[in-house]
Each structure stands twice: as C-alpha cells, then as structure tokens.
Amino acid sequence: MNFFEANFDGLVGPTHNYAGLSVGNVASLSNAKNSSSPRQAAKQGLSKMKALHDLGMVQGVLAPQERPDVYTLRRLGFTGTDAQVIAKAAKQAPAVLRAVCSASSMWTANAATISPSADTHDGKVHFTPANLTNKFHRSLEPVTTGRILQAMFRDPEHFAHHTHLPDNDHFGDEGAANHTRLCSAYGKRGVELFVFGRYAFDSNQPAPKRFPARHTLEACEAVARLHGLSGEHVVYMQQNPDVIDQGVFHNDVIAVGNQNVLFYHQQAFVDKQNKLSELQRKFGNDAELHLIEVKDSDVSVSEAIKTYLFNTQVITLPSGEMAIIAPTECQESHAVSSYLAALVQQHTPIRHVHYYDVKQSMRNGGGPACLRLRVALSEQEKQAVNPNVLMNDTLFSTLNQWVDKHYRDEISEADLADPQLLDESRSALDELTRILGLGSVYQFQQG
Ligand code: SUG
C-alpha cells in the first residue's frame, strides 16, 4: 500500500497581530506592539502551502479560530452586547483583550499530536489536541481545534479522536512541536520520540530557571497511552533546560526529524548519548538512522533561534530524496546558509534546500515547521480525509481571493478594540467553513 506524509498548515487568521504574549519566545517579545499585516501573513502561508503542493506533496489547510474570543471575555465577567464586551475589556483589561485576539492557532504544530495507523494498537490514526496550558492565549484553542480536526478527519473507521489532556500545567502539552516520528518508511511501524521540558511530579529533576518548560513528561506518557503505542516503540527525551532558558520554547526550535533522519543541535537534549542509543536500538536495522548533529562551532544556539535552522520542514519528495524547507532568515545568515549548502553535499538523505518567506509568522516565533501539522496516511486513509481541505490550484486561488476580500492590510494594538474586527472575522470564517466544507465548527455558528 502507498503511504506518505501530508502536511496541514494553519491558515493565518484575520486578527494576526504582535502582542508579546509568549514569555520564553524571543521573537514574540521583541516584536511586541509592532503592527502586523494579516493579509500578507495569510498570503505568505498560502504560498508555502502551494509550493509544497507543487513539489508533489500532499498539502492541506487547517482553518483558523474565531477571534476575538468574546465567549472567554464573558466567562471573565464582561457583559453586554459583543461590542460592549470588547469595549469594556479594552478599557478595563487591555492585556486580556490582546490575548483573546491572538491568531496563534496558525501554528498547527501545536494543534495536536498525531500517531499514524502503523504505530497504534487499533490500526487507526490517533489525534489528541494539545491543551497548551502554559500560555493563556493558547489555552483557548484545544476545543475548537478538536472540532476542526474531526471535521477534516471524520471517518471513525480510520480516525480516532481524543479529548485534550486535563487543563493544568502538570499535563502541559504542546502537541507535535515536541513529537517526532522516525521510521524506515511511512507505512512501517515507527519510533515516536516525545520530547518534554520538565517532570511535573518530581521537582528534584532538572528544569529551566528563567523561562517556562511548557511540556511535561507526564503529558507525553498520557498521549502515548491514549494512542495505544507500544513502549518498545516510544522514546522520551528531556530538552536541555539551558536551551529553554535561551529561548528554545519548543523542541522544534532545536531539532527536527523525518523518516530515518534526526537533525538536531549538539545542545538539544539531556542525557543525549544514552537517549540516542535507545532511539537507535528501537529504530532497528530496517534502514540506516542518520543522526545529524549540528555543533556549536558550526551554528550557535542563539543563531539557531534567530534563524530557525531547526524549525525547518524535512520532507521526503516523491523522488524519495529529502528536502529542507527553510525560512529566508536561514538564507540571510552566512553561518546557516553555508551549513545548509554543505549539508546537501554530504552523505545523508537530505539533498535539497528551499527557502520561503514566512516573516510575518517568524516575528511571532513561528517558522515553517510551526505552521504545519504532519499526518502520515495510507492512500485509503487519504481518501477518507475531507477533500475540500486539500490544496490544489483552485483552492489556492479561492483562498487568496477570500483573503483579499476579508483581511486587513495592517493591524496595530488599537485596532483590536474595534468591534468591527469581530464582524469581519466572523463573516470571513463563515465563508471559509463553506469553502472547506467544515460545517458549523465555530461557536458563533452554533447560536
Ligand atoms: O506559542 N507565538 C507562538 C509560536 C508558536 C511556535 N510553534 C512552534 N514552535 N511549533 C507561541 O509562543 C506569540 C503571540 C504574540 O505574542 O502575539 C505566540 O503565541
């Protein structure tokens, strides 16, 4: 049977803005309060999706969420009409209003953790939305994420959906940003590598001191249990607390993997040698496992954070060769672009580098890999995916026109208080659910 990896990219929502909401994420804090361009952001994202489609990849679209989230403002005691709720929040709690306006669901690497059917006990593809408890603005995402994923992957014969983990920092779960599946081929049972930042129930274990570790070991173990993974095919690795303290808030800022390649920085993990040996043993001998370690002397941790060298997508092209999909920030750095130019000449499956401009997202700490959720599928499972969410030339032009019709060119902090933004956002999303055939996934559509 034919198996491949599909990428579902987050479509940037109409309220995309820079609010400085993510402590520990250097780009988010340093661009706080700058004005943003939702239209340009959405178009940059769509161009990347189209480029991957044109490379022969299966590419899908994951819809954004309804923002501002007036339902949360109501839960927090703001009353009146929607416009009054927003006006009161703007006056009394502007920081809360900024948070409920975030378009952060665009980073779909944090939408959920997915285990393909080859790895799970019942032969279904399993989905667990991430609870994203560590950041208030992101903790608003999982319920709608779950609804959207169910509207995309409906068929219960192939797809199993779980509720997000309990909403508490003990089970802080950031989804696929901290999950990498290594395998000899997409349809063969793989090793699922779960990376966590701290132990929730053992304060004697190492943990960062400056910035939060968002994801716990206990959350990883719970997802592995829910997905029915066998312990012989799972590895848990802890992120080096020192790199979290330098701004590596997710593992996908310092490591990325695909099939038989793990590409990571020298400083990424705690107890690295032992853990990589365990990974090698569990991976088996079906294929050569390429552990590509980038040394400090080649690219420093701070350069990796600035350029997002590891927030690249490593993809397998239809030819079987691998390509790295990198942000233009990598091209602009001498150290990183020379490293990548040398890498594609070496004896590894990675043969090509392609650079794309996703600067609007990068300014909030979201590179190419943050924008995508990977789902390994068989041909039969792909047939069961809602076909309207899959990228093609027509959908690309329809979505570009949709963005032109509904999105603003620019948003500054003051615009978030404009009640008109909610109306614009709702009409955009209402039309989008028809384009993508999602049904009524948003609360405003449910009355
Ligand atoms: O969770 N930024 C996101 C970036 C997520 C990147 N995802 C991955 N690495 N997979 C975050 O920190 C910033 C929003 C603001 O400041 O306006 C933000 O939420």
Coordinates of C-alpha atoms and ligand atoms in Angstrom, one line a residue:
M1 CA 0.0 0.0 0.0
N2 CA 1.1 3.5 -0.7
F3 CA 1.9 5.7 2.4
F4 CA 3.0 9.3 2.6
E5 CA 3.1 12.3 4.9
A6 CA 0.6 15.0 4.5
N7 CA 1.2 18.5 5.9
F8 CA -1.8 20.5 7.2
D9 CA -0.8 24.2 7.5
G10 CA -2.6 26.7 9.6
L11 CA -4.3 29.4 7.6
V12 CA -3.4 32.6 9.4
G13 CA -6.5 34.2 10.9
P14 CA -7.8 37.8 10.3
T15 CA -6.6 39.1 13.7
H16 CA -2.9 38.2 13.3
N17 CA -1.0 40.6 15.5
Y18 CA 2.1 41.1 17.6
A19 CA 1.0 41.3 21.3
G20 CA 4.2 40.0 23.0
L21 CA 2.2 37.2 24.7
S22 CA 4.8 34.4 24.9
V23 CA 7.4 34.7 27.6
G24 CA 10.3 32.5 26.7
N25 CA 9.7 33.1 22.9
V26 CA 12.3 35.7 22.0
A27 CA 10.7 36.8 18.7
S28 CA 7.2 37.2 20.3
L29 CA 8.6 39.5 23.0
S30 CA 10.9 41.5 20.7
N31 CA 8.2 42.3 18.2
A32 CA 5.6 43.1 20.8
K33 CA 3.3 46.0 19.8
N34 CA 4.7 46.3 16.3
S35 CA 2.0 46.5 13.7
S36 CA 1.3 43.3 11.7
S37 CA -0.2 42.5 8.3
P38 CA -2.8 39.8 8.5
R39 CA -3.2 39.8 4.7
Q40 CA 0.5 39.4 4.0
A41 CA 0.8 36.8 6.7
A42 CA -2.0 34.7 5.3
K43 CA -0.6 35.0 1.8
Q44 CA 2.9 34.0 2.8
G45 CA 1.4 30.9 4.5
L46 CA -0.7 30.1 1.4
S47 CA 2.4 30.5 -0.9
K48 CA 4.3 28.0 1.2
M49 CA 1.4 25.5 1.1
K50 CA 1.2 25.9 -2.7
A51 CA 5.0 25.5 -3.1
L52 CA 4.8 22.2 -1.2
H53 CA 1.9 21.1 -3.3
D54 CA 3.9 22.0 -6.4
L55 CA 6.8 19.9 -5.1
G56 CA 4.4 16.9 -5.2
M57 CA 3.5 16.8 -1.5
V58 CA 0.0 16.2 -0.1
Q59 CA -0.8 19.6 1.4
G60 CA -3.8 20.5 3.5
V61 CA -5.3 23.6 5.2
L62 CA -6.3 23.9 8.8
A63 CA -8.8 26.6 9.5
P64 CA -8.1 29.5 11.9
Q65 CA -10.2 30.2 15.1
E66 CA -12.8 32.8 15.9
R67 CA -11.1 35.8 17.4
P68 CA -11.6 38.0 19.4
D69 CA -12.9 35.2 21.7
V70 CA -15.8 37.0 23.2
Y71 CA -17.1 33.8 24.9
T72 CA -13.9 33.8 27.1
L73 CA -14.4 37.5 27.8
R74 CA -17.9 36.7 29.0
R75 CA -16.6 33.9 31.2
L76 CA -14.3 36.5 32.7
G77 CA -17.2 38.8 33.6
F78 CA -17.5 41.2 30.8
T79 CA -21.2 41.8 29.9
G80 CA -23.5 43.4 27.3
T81 CA -23.5 43.0 23.5
D82 CA -20.4 41.7 21.8
A83 CA -19.3 45.2 21.0
Q84 CA -19.8 46.3 24.7
V85 CA -17.9 43.2 25.9
I86 CA -15.0 44.2 23.7
A87 CA -15.1 47.9 24.6
K88 CA -15.2 47.0 28.4
A89 CA -12.3 44.6 28.0
A90 CA -10.3 47.2 26.1
K91 CA -10.8 49.7 28.9
Q92 CA -10.5 47.5 32.0
A93 CA -8.2 44.7 30.9
P94 CA -6.3 45.5 27.7
A95 CA -3.8 42.7 28.2
V96 CA -6.7 40.2 28.4
L97 CA -8.2 41.6 25.2
R98 CA -4.9 41.2 23.4
A99 CA -4.7 37.6 24.5
V100 CA -8.2 36.7 23.3
C101 CA -7.4 38.3 19.9
S102 CA -4.4 36.2 19.2
A103 CA -4.3 34.3 15.9
S104 CA -2.0 31.8 17.5
S105 CA -3.9 28.7 16.2
M106 CA -2.0 29.3 12.9
W107 CA 0.9 27.4 14.4
T108 CA -0.6 24.0 13.8
A109 CA 2.5 22.1 15.0
N110 CA 0.9 22.9 18.4
A111 CA -2.6 21.8 17.4
A112 CA -2.3 18.2 18.3
T113 CA -0.2 15.1 18.5
I114 CA -0.9 12.5 15.8
S115 CA 0.1 8.9 15.7
P116 CA -0.2 7.1 12.3
S117 CA -2.1 3.9 12.0
A118 CA 1.1 1.8 11.6
D119 CA 2.0 2.7 15.3
T120 CA -1.3 2.4 17.1
H121 CA -2.9 -0.6 18.8
D122 CA -6.1 -0.5 16.7
G123 CA -4.6 0.4 13.3
K124 CA -6.3 3.9 13.3
V125 CA -4.8 7.3 13.1
H126 CA -5.0 8.9 16.5
F127 CA -5.4 12.6 17.3
T128 CA -5.0 14.4 20.6
P129 CA -5.4 18.2 20.5
A130 CA -2.8 19.9 22.7
N131 CA -4.1 21.7 25.8
L132 CA -1.5 24.5 25.5
T133 CA -2.0 25.3 29.2
N134 CA 1.2 27.3 29.6
K135 CA 0.0 30.4 27.8
F136 CA -3.4 31.8 28.4
H137 CA -4.0 32.9 24.8
R138 CA -3.1 29.4 23.5
S139 CA -5.1 27.6 26.1
L140 CA -8.2 28.9 24.3
E141 CA -7.5 26.7 21.3
P142 CA -8.0 23.0 22.0
V143 CA -11.8 22.7 22.0
T144 CA -12.2 24.3 18.6
T145 CA -9.0 22.5 17.3
G146 CA -10.7 19.2 18.2
R147 CA -13.9 20.2 16.3
I148 CA -11.9 21.3 13.2
L149 CA -9.8 18.1 13.2
Q150 CA -13.0 16.0 13.5
A151 CA -14.5 17.9 10.5
M152 CA -11.4 17.1 8.5
F153 CA -10.8 13.5 9.6
R154 CA -14.4 12.3 10.0
D155 CA -14.4 8.6 9.3
P156 CA -14.4 6.6 12.5
E157 CA -13.2 3.6 10.6
H158 CA -9.8 5.2 10.1
F159 CA -9.6 8.1 12.6
A160 CA -9.7 8.1 16.4
H161 CA -10.1 11.5 18.2
H162 CA -9.3 12.0 21.9
T163 CA -10.2 14.9 24.2
H164 CA -7.2 17.2 25.1
L165 CA -5.5 16.4 28.4
P166 CA -6.6 17.9 31.7
D167 CA -6.1 21.7 31.6
N168 CA -3.4 22.0 34.1
D169 CA 0.3 22.7 34.0
H170 CA 1.0 19.2 35.3
F171 CA -0.2 17.9 31.9
G172 CA 1.1 20.8 29.8
D173 CA 1.0 19.5 26.3
E174 CA 2.3 21.5 23.2
G175 CA 1.5 18.8 20.7
A176 CA 3.5 17.8 17.7
A177 CA 6.1 20.6 18.2
N178 CA 7.6 18.2 20.7
H179 CA 6.9 15.0 18.9
T180 CA 8.9 13.4 16.1
R181 CA 8.2 10.1 14.4
L182 CA 11.2 8.3 12.9
C183 CA 10.6 5.3 10.6
S184 CA 12.2 3.4 7.8
A185 CA 9.1 4.1 5.6
Y186 CA 5.9 6.0 6.5
G187 CA 3.8 2.8 6.4
K188 CA 6.1 0.8 8.7
R189 CA 5.9 1.0 12.4
G190 CA 8.0 3.9 13.6
V191 CA 9.6 5.1 16.8
E192 CA 7.7 8.0 18.3
L193 CA 10.0 10.4 20.1
F194 CA 8.3 12.6 22.7
V195 CA 10.4 15.5 24.0
F196 CA 9.4 17.2 27.3
G197 CA 10.7 20.2 29.2
R198 CA 10.2 19.1 32.8
Y199 CA 8.9 16.4 35.2
A200 CA 5.5 17.5 36.7
F201 CA 5.6 15.3 39.7
D202 CA 9.3 15.4 40.6
S203 CA 10.8 18.7 41.5
N204 CA 14.3 17.2 42.0
Q205 CA 14.7 16.7 38.3
P206 CA 16.4 19.3 36.1
A207 CA 14.2 22.2 34.9
P208 CA 14.9 25.6 33.4
K209 CA 15.3 28.6 35.7
R210 CA 14.4 31.6 33.5
F211 CA 11.8 30.6 31.1
P212 CA 8.9 28.1 31.4
A213 CA 9.1 24.5 30.3
R214 CA 5.7 24.2 28.7
H215 CA 5.5 20.4 28.2
T216 CA 5.8 17.7 30.8
L217 CA 6.9 14.1 30.7
E218 CA 3.6 13.1 32.2
A219 CA 1.7 14.7 29.3
C220 CA 3.9 12.7 26.8
E221 CA 3.1 9.5 28.7
A222 CA -0.6 10.1 28.7
V223 CA -0.7 10.8 24.9
A224 CA 1.3 7.6 24.3
R225 CA -1.2 5.6 26.4
L226 CA -4.2 7.2 24.7
H227 CA -2.8 6.4 21.2
G228 CA -2.1 2.8 22.2
L229 CA 1.6 3.0 21.4
S230 CA 3.9 0.1 22.4
G231 CA 6.7 1.0 24.9
E232 CA 9.2 -0.7 22.6
H233 CA 8.5 2.0 20.0
V234 CA 8.5 5.1 22.2
V235 CA 11.4 7.2 23.4
Y236 CA 11.0 10.1 25.9
M237 CA 13.8 12.7 25.9
Q238 CA 14.2 15.8 28.0
Q239 CA 15.1 19.1 26.4
N240 CA 18.2 20.7 27.8
P241 CA 16.9 23.2 30.4
D242 CA 19.7 25.6 29.4
V243 CA 18.5 25.9 25.9
I244 CA 14.9 26.6 27.1
D245 CA 16.4 29.4 29.1
Q246 CA 18.0 30.8 25.9
G247 CA 14.6 30.8 24.1
V248 CA 14.0 27.3 22.8
F249 CA 10.4 27.1 23.9
H250 CA 9.6 24.0 21.8
N251 CA 11.8 21.2 20.7
D252 CA 11.1 22.0 17.1
V253 CA 13.2 25.2 17.6
I254 CA 16.2 22.9 18.1
A255 CA 15.5 19.6 16.4
V256 CA 13.5 18.2 13.5
G257 CA 13.2 14.7 12.1
N258 CA 11.7 12.8 9.2
Q259 CA 11.8 9.1 8.4
N260 CA 15.4 8.0 9.1
V261 CA 16.8 11.4 9.8
L262 CA 17.1 13.3 13.1
F263 CA 18.6 16.8 12.6
Y264 CA 19.4 18.4 15.9
H265 CA 21.7 20.8 17.7
Q266 CA 24.5 19.5 19.9
Q267 CA 22.9 21.1 23.0
A268 CA 19.3 20.0 22.4
F269 CA 18.9 17.1 24.9
V270 CA 19.6 15.9 28.5
D271 CA 21.5 12.6 28.7
K272 CA 22.0 12.7 25.0
Q273 CA 24.2 9.7 24.3
N274 CA 22.1 7.2 26.3
K275 CA 18.9 8.5 24.8
L276 CA 20.2 8.5 21.2
S277 CA 21.4 4.9 21.8
E278 CA 17.9 3.9 22.9
L279 CA 16.5 5.6 19.8
Q280 CA 18.9 3.7 17.6
R281 CA 18.0 0.4 19.3
K282 CA 14.3 1.0 19.0
F283 CA 14.6 2.2 15.4
G284 CA 16.0 -1.1 14.4
N285 CA 18.0 -2.1 11.4
D286 CA 15.5 -1.8 8.5
A287 CA 17.3 1.4 7.4
E288 CA 20.3 3.4 8.4
L289 CA 19.3 6.0 11.0
H290 CA 21.1 9.4 10.2
L291 CA 21.7 11.4 13.4
I292 CA 22.8 14.7 12.0
E293 CA 24.2 16.8 14.9
V294 CA 25.0 20.5 14.4
K295 CA 27.9 21.6 16.6
D296 CA 28.1 24.8 18.5
S297 CA 31.1 25.7 16.4
D298 CA 29.0 25.5 13.2
V299 CA 25.9 27.2 14.4
S300 CA 25.4 28.6 17.9
V301 CA 22.1 28.1 19.8
S302 CA 21.4 31.8 19.6
E303 CA 22.0 31.8 15.8
A304 CA 19.7 28.7 15.5
I305 CA 17.0 30.6 17.4
K306 CA 17.4 33.7 15.4
T307 CA 17.3 31.9 12.0
Y308 CA 15.1 28.9 12.9
L309 CA 17.5 26.5 11.3
F310 CA 15.7 23.6 13.1
N311 CA 12.2 25.0 12.6
T312 CA 12.6 23.7 9.1
Q313 CA 10.5 21.0 7.5
V314 CA 12.4 18.0 6.4
I315 CA 10.2 16.4 3.8
T316 CA 10.5 13.3 1.5
L317 CA 9.9 14.3 -2.1
P318 CA 8.1 11.9 -4.5
S319 CA 11.5 11.1 -5.9
G320 CA 12.5 9.7 -2.5
E321 CA 15.1 12.4 -1.9
M322 CA 14.7 14.7 1.1
A323 CA 14.4 18.5 1.1
I324 CA 14.7 21.1 3.8
I325 CA 12.1 23.8 3.7
A326 CA 13.7 26.7 5.4
P327 CA 12.7 30.3 6.2
T328 CA 14.6 33.1 4.3
E329 CA 16.1 34.1 7.7
C330 CA 18.4 31.0 7.2
Q331 CA 19.4 32.2 3.8
E332 CA 20.3 35.6 5.2
S333 CA 22.7 34.1 7.8
H334 CA 26.1 33.3 6.5
A335 CA 26.7 30.6 9.1
V336 CA 23.4 28.9 8.5
S337 CA 23.3 29.1 4.7
S338 CA 26.8 27.8 4.4
Y339 CA 26.0 25.0 6.8
L340 CA 23.0 24.0 4.7
A341 CA 24.9 24.3 1.4
A342 CA 27.5 21.9 2.8
L343 CA 24.8 19.6 4.3
V344 CA 23.2 18.8 1.0
Q345 CA 26.6 17.7 -0.4
Q346 CA 27.1 15.2 2.4
H347 CA 26.2 11.5 2.7
T348 CA 22.7 12.0 4.2
P349 CA 19.2 11.7 2.5
I350 CA 18.8 15.5 2.6
R351 CA 19.6 16.6 -1.0
H352 CA 17.9 20.0 -1.4
V353 CA 17.2 23.2 0.4
H354 CA 14.3 25.6 -0.5
Y355 CA 13.8 28.9 1.2
Y356 CA 10.4 30.6 1.8
D357 CA 9.4 33.9 3.2
V358 CA 7.2 33.5 6.2
K359 CA 8.4 36.6 8.0
Q360 CA 5.0 37.7 9.3
S361 CA 4.8 34.4 11.3
M362 CA 8.6 34.4 12.2
R363 CA 8.1 37.7 14.0
N364 CA 5.9 35.8 16.5
G365 CA 8.3 32.9 16.7
G366 CA 6.6 30.7 14.2
G367 CA 8.7 29.2 11.3
P368 CA 7.8 26.8 8.5
A369 CA 7.7 23.8 10.9
C370 CA 5.4 25.6 13.4
L371 CA 2.9 26.3 10.6
R372 CA 2.4 22.7 9.8
L373 CA 0.8 19.6 11.3
R374 CA 2.1 16.3 9.9
V375 CA -0.2 13.3 9.3
A376 CA 1.3 10.1 7.8
L377 CA -1.5 8.5 5.9
S378 CA -2.1 5.5 3.7
E379 CA -3.8 6.1 0.3
Q380 CA -7.0 4.6 1.7
E381 CA -6.9 7.0 4.8
K382 CA -6.2 9.9 2.5
Q383 CA -9.4 9.1 0.6
A384 CA -11.3 9.4 3.9
V385 CA -9.9 13.0 4.5
N386 CA -12.4 15.8 3.8
P387 CA -11.3 16.5 0.2
N388 CA -12.1 20.2 0.5
V389 CA -9.2 20.9 2.8
L390 CA -6.6 19.6 0.4
M391 CA -4.5 22.1 -1.5
N392 CA -4.8 22.4 -5.3
D393 CA -4.6 25.2 -7.9
T394 CA -8.3 26.1 -7.5
L395 CA -8.3 26.1 -3.7
F396 CA -5.1 28.2 -3.7
S397 CA -6.8 30.9 -5.8
T398 CA -10.1 30.7 -4.0
L399 CA -8.3 31.2 -0.6
N400 CA -6.2 34.1 -2.0
Q401 CA -9.4 35.8 -3.1
W402 CA -11.0 35.1 0.2
V403 CA -8.1 36.7 2.0
D404 CA -8.2 39.7 -0.3
K405 CA -11.9 40.1 0.4
H406 CA -11.8 39.8 4.2
Y407 CA -8.4 40.6 5.6
R408 CA -6.9 44.0 6.7
D409 CA -3.6 45.1 5.4
E410 CA -2.5 46.2 8.8
I411 CA -3.4 45.7 12.4
S412 CA -2.0 47.7 15.4
E413 CA -2.8 47.3 19.0
A414 CA -5.5 49.9 19.0
D415 CA -7.4 48.0 16.2
L416 CA -8.0 45.1 18.5
A417 CA -10.6 47.2 20.3
D418 CA -12.6 47.8 17.1
P419 CA -15.8 45.7 17.3
Q420 CA -15.9 45.7 13.5
L421 CA -12.9 43.3 13.6
L422 CA -15.1 40.6 15.2
D423 CA -17.8 41.0 12.5
E424 CA -15.2 40.9 9.7
S425 CA -13.6 37.8 11.3
R426 CA -17.0 36.1 11.6
S427 CA -18.0 36.7 8.0
A428 CA -14.6 35.5 6.8
L429 CA -14.8 32.3 8.9
D430 CA -18.4 31.7 7.9
E431 CA -17.5 31.8 4.2
L432 CA -14.4 29.7 4.9
T433 CA -16.3 26.8 6.5
R434 CA -18.3 26.6 3.3
I435 CA -15.1 26.7 1.1
L436 CA -13.5 24.0 3.3
G437 CA -16.7 22.0 3.8
L438 CA -16.3 22.0 7.6
G439 CA -19.8 22.5 8.8
S440 CA -20.5 24.7 11.9
V441 CA -17.3 24.4 13.8
Y442 CA -17.3 27.8 15.3
Q443 CA -19.3 28.9 18.4
F444 CA -20.9 31.8 16.6
Q445 CA -22.3 29.4 14.0
Q446 CA -23.9 27.3 16.7
G447 CA -26.2 30.0 18.1
Ligands
SUG1 O1 3.3 29.5 21.2 N1 3.8 32.5 19.5 C1 3.7 31.1 19.5 C2 4.7 30.5 18.5 C3 4.4 29.0 18.3 C4 5.5 28.4 17.5 N2 5.3 27.0 17.4 C5 6.2 26.0 17.3 N3 7.4 26.2 17.7 N4 5.8 24.9 17.0 C6 3.9 30.5 20.9 O2 4.8 31.1 21.6 C7 3.1 34.8 20.0 C8 1.8 35.6 20.0 C9 2.0 37.0 20.3 O3 3.0 37.4 21.0 O4 1.2 37.8 19.8 C10 2.8 33.3 20.0 O5 1.8 32.8 20.5

